[in-house]
Coordinates of C-alpha atoms and ligand atoms in Angstrom, one line a residue:
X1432 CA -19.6 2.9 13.0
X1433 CA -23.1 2.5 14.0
X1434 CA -24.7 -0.8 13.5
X1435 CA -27.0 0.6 10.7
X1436 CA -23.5 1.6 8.8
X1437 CA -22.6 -1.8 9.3
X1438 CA -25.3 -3.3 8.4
X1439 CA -25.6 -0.8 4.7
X1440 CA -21.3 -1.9 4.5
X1441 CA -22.0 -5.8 5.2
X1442 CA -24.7 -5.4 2.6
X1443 CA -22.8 -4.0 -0.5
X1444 CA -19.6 -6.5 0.4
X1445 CA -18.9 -8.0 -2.6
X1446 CA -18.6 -12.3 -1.3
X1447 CA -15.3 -12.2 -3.3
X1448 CA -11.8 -12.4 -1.6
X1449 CA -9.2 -10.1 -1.7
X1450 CA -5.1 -10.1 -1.3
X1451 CA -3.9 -7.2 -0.4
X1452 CA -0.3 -6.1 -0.6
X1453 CA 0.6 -4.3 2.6
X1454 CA 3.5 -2.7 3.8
X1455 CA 1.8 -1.0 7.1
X1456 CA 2.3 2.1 5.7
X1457 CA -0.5 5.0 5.1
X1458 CA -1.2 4.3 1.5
X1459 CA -1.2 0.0 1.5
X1460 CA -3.2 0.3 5.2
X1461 CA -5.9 2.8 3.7
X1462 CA -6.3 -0.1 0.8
X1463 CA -6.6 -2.4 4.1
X1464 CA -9.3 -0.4 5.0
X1465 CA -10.7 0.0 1.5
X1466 CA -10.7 -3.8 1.0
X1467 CA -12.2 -4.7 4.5
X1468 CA -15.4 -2.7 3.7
X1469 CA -15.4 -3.9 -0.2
X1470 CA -14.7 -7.4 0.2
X1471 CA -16.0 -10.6 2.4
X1472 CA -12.5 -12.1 2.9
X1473 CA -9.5 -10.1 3.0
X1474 CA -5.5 -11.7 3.6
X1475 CA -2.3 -9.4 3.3
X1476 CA 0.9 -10.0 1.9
X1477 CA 4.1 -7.8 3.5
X1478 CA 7.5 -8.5 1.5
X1479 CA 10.5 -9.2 3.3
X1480 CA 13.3 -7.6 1.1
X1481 CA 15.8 -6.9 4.0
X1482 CA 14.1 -3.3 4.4
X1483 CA 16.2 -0.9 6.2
X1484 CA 13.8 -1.3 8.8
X1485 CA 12.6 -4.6 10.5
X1486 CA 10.0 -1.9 11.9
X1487 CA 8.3 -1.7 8.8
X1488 CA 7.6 -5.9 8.9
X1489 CA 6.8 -5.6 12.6
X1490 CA 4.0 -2.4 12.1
X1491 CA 2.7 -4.1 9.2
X1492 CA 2.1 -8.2 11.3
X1493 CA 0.7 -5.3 14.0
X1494 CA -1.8 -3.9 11.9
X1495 CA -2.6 -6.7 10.3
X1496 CA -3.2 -8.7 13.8
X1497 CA -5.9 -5.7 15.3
X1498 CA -7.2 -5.9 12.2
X1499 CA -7.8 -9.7 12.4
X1500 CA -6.4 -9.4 8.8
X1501 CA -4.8 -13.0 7.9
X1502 CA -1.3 -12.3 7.3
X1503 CA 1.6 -13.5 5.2
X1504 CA 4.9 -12.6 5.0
X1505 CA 7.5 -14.0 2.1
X1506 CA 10.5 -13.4 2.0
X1507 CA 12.2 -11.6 -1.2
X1508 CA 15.8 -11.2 0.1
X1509 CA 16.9 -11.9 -3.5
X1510 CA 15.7 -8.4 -4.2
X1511 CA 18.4 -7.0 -2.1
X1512 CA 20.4 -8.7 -4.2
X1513 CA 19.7 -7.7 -7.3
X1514 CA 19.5 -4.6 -6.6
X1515 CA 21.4 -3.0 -3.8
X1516 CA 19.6 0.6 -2.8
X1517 CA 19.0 3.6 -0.4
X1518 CA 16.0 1.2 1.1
X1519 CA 17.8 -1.6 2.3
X1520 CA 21.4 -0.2 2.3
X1521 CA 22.3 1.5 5.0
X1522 CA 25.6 2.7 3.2
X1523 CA 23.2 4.8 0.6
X1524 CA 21.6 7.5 1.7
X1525 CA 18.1 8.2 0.3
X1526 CA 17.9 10.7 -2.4
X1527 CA 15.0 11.6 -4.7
X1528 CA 15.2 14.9 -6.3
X1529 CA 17.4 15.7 -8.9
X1530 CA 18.1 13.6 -12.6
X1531 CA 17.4 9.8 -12.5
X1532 CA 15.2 7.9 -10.7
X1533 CA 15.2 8.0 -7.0
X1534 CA 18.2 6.0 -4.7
X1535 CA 15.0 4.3 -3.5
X1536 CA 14.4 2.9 -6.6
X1537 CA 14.6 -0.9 -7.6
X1538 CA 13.4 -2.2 -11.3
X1539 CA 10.8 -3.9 -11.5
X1540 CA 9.5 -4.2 -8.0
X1541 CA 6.3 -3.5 -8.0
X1542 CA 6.4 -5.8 -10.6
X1543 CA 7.6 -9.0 -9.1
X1544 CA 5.4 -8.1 -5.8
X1545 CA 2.3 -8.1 -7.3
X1546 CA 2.8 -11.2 -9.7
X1547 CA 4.2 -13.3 -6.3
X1548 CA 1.0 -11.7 -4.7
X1549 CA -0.7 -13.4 -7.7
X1550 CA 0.8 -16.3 -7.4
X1551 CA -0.7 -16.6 -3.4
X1552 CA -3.8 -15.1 -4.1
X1553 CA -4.6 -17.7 -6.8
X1554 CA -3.7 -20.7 -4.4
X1555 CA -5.9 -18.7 -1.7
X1556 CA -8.7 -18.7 -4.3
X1557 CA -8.7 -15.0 -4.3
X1558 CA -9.2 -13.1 -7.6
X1559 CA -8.8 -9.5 -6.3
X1560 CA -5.2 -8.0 -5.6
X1561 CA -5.4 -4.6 -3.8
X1562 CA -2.4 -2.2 -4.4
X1563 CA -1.8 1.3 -3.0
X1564 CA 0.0 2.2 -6.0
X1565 CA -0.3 6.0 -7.4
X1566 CA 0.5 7.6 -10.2
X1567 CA -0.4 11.1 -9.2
X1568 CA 2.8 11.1 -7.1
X1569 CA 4.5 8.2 -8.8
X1570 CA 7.7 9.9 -7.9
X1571 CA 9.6 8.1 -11.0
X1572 CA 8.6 4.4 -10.2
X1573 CA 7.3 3.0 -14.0
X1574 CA 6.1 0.0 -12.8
X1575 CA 3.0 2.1 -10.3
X1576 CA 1.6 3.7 -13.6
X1577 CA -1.6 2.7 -14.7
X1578 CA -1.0 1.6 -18.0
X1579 CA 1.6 -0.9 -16.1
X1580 CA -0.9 -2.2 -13.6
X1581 CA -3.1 -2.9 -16.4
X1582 CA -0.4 -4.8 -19.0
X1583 CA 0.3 -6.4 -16.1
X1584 CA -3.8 -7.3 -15.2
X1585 CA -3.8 -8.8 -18.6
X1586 CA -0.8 -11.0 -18.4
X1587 CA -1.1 -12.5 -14.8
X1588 CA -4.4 -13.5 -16.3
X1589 CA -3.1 -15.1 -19.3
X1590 CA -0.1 -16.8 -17.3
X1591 CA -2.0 -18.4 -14.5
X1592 CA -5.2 -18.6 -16.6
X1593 CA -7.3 -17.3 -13.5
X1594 CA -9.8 -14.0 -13.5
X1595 CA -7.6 -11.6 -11.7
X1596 CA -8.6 -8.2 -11.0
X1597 CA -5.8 -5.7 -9.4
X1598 CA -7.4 -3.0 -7.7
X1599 CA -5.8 0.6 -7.5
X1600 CA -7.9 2.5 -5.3
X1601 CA -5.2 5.7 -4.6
X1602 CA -3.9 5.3 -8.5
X1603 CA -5.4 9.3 -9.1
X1604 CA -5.4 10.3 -5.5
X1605 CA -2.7 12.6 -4.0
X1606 CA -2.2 12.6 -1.0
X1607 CA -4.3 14.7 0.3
X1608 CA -7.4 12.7 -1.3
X1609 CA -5.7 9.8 0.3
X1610 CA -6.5 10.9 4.0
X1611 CA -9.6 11.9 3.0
X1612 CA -10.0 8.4 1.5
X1613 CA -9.1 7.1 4.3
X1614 CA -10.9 9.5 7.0
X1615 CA -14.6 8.3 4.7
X1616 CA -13.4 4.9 5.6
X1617 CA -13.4 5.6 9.2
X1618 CA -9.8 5.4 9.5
X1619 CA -8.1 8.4 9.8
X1620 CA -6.9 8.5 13.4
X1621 CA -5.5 5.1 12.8
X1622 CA -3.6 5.5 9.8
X1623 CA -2.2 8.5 11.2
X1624 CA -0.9 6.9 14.4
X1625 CA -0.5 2.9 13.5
X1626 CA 1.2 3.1 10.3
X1627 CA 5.1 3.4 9.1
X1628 CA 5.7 5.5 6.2
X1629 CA 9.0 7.3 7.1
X1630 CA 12.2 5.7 5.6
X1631 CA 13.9 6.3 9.2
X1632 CA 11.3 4.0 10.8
X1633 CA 9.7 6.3 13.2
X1634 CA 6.3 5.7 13.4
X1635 CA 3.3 7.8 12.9
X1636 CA 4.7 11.4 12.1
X1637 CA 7.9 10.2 11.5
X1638 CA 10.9 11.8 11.6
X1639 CA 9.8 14.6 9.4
X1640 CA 13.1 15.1 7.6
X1641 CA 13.0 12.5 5.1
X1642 CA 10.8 12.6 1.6
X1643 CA 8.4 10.4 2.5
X1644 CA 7.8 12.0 6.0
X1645 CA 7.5 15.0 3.8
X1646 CA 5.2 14.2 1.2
X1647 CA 3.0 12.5 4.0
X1648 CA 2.9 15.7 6.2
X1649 CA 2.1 17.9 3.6
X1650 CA -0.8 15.9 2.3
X1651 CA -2.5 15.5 5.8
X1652 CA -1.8 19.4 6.6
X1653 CA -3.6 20.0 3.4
X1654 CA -6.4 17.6 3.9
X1655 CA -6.9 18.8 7.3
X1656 CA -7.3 22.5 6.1
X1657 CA -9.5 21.3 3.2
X1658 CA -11.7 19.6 5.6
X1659 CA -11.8 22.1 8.5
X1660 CA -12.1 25.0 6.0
X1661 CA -15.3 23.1 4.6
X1662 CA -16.4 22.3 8.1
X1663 CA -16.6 25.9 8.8
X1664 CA -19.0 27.1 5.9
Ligands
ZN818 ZN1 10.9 10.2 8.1

């Protein structure tokens, strides 16, 4: 960025604080990004939920340490409990097409991250929580539709009596707008290469067999046609 750019970004900053709840995948990283030019002070929050992976913790304290991103990590183990499923099983495989909800599907999780990211934020005097939920591509999840985030807005406000605002910036995005999203933020090459979104751990590509590696590839091959085919008129 030249310093005129970040002089223009340092200028429209709001002075609030943000929490963001990161993973270290594409979607929570580009609302990394997103937050880091909107807000003055940004922390993250990973959940520790006994993820297939302890990759995906160790990409996300990554990120979050070249980002100088102040990070925290709780732990949510009880989740597991609760519900046992195809992303912290390794006994069930990961299914998502067909009837029902997807194996990688727990109730309420979104839920219970982003009121325990409440919880922090509040004590962190932060009043915005950044979320990389979308319900373009919600892929069955209730709790990552709109209407949801904004019930939930409403009561996190009335519980802990605090001005909260949850912030959705991929909510109507596929995911093809979400590399663009990402590429106007200046961070394209480094979501594409830093960040874990496939549910066998591989980083960056990713194993390109499983759903998520899927539905990632196929929105960056579009993007990238989108943007090259406009480059060219
Ligand atoms: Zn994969």
């Amino acid at each position: 960025m030249s310093n005129l750019a970040t002089l223009a970004a340092q200028a429209t900053r709001s002075k609030e604080k943000a929490v963001v709840v990161f993973s270290g995948g594409q979607d929570s990283t580009t609302c990394l990004f997103w937050a880091l030019q909107r807000f003055q002070e940004v922390e993250a929050v990973t959940f520790n939920y006994g993820q297939r992976h302890s990759e995906e913790i160790q990409c996300a304290a990554r990120i979050a340490e070249e980002l100088q991103v102040k990070h925290h990590i709780l732990d949510m183990s009880l989740l597991n409990q609760l519900a046992p499923n195809a992303l912290t099983r390794e006994d069930i495989a990961i299914k998502e097409l067909g009837d029902g909800p997807p194996t990688t599907f727990v109730d309420g999780r979104n839920m219970l991250f982003l009121t325990f990211a409440a919880v922090l934020a509040k004590q962190l005097g932060a009043k915005h929580i950044v979320t990389g939920v979308c319900e373009t591509d919600f892929s069955g999840y209730p709790d990552c539709r709109d209407i949801f985030i904004k019930s939930l807005n409403v009561t996190l406000n009335l519980a802990m009596d605090y001005p909260f605002v949850v912030d959705t910036p991929l909510m109507w995005l596929n995911k093809a707008q979400t590399w663009e999203l990402a590429d106007q933020l200046g961070a394209f090459d480094y979501v594409r290469t830093k960040t874990l979104t496939c549910y066998n751990g591989v980083i960056a590509d990713g194993c390109g067999e499983c759903p998520a590696c899927q539905l990632r590839s196929r929105g960056l091959t579009e993007y990238i046609a989108s943007r090259d085919g406009a480059a060219a008129q």
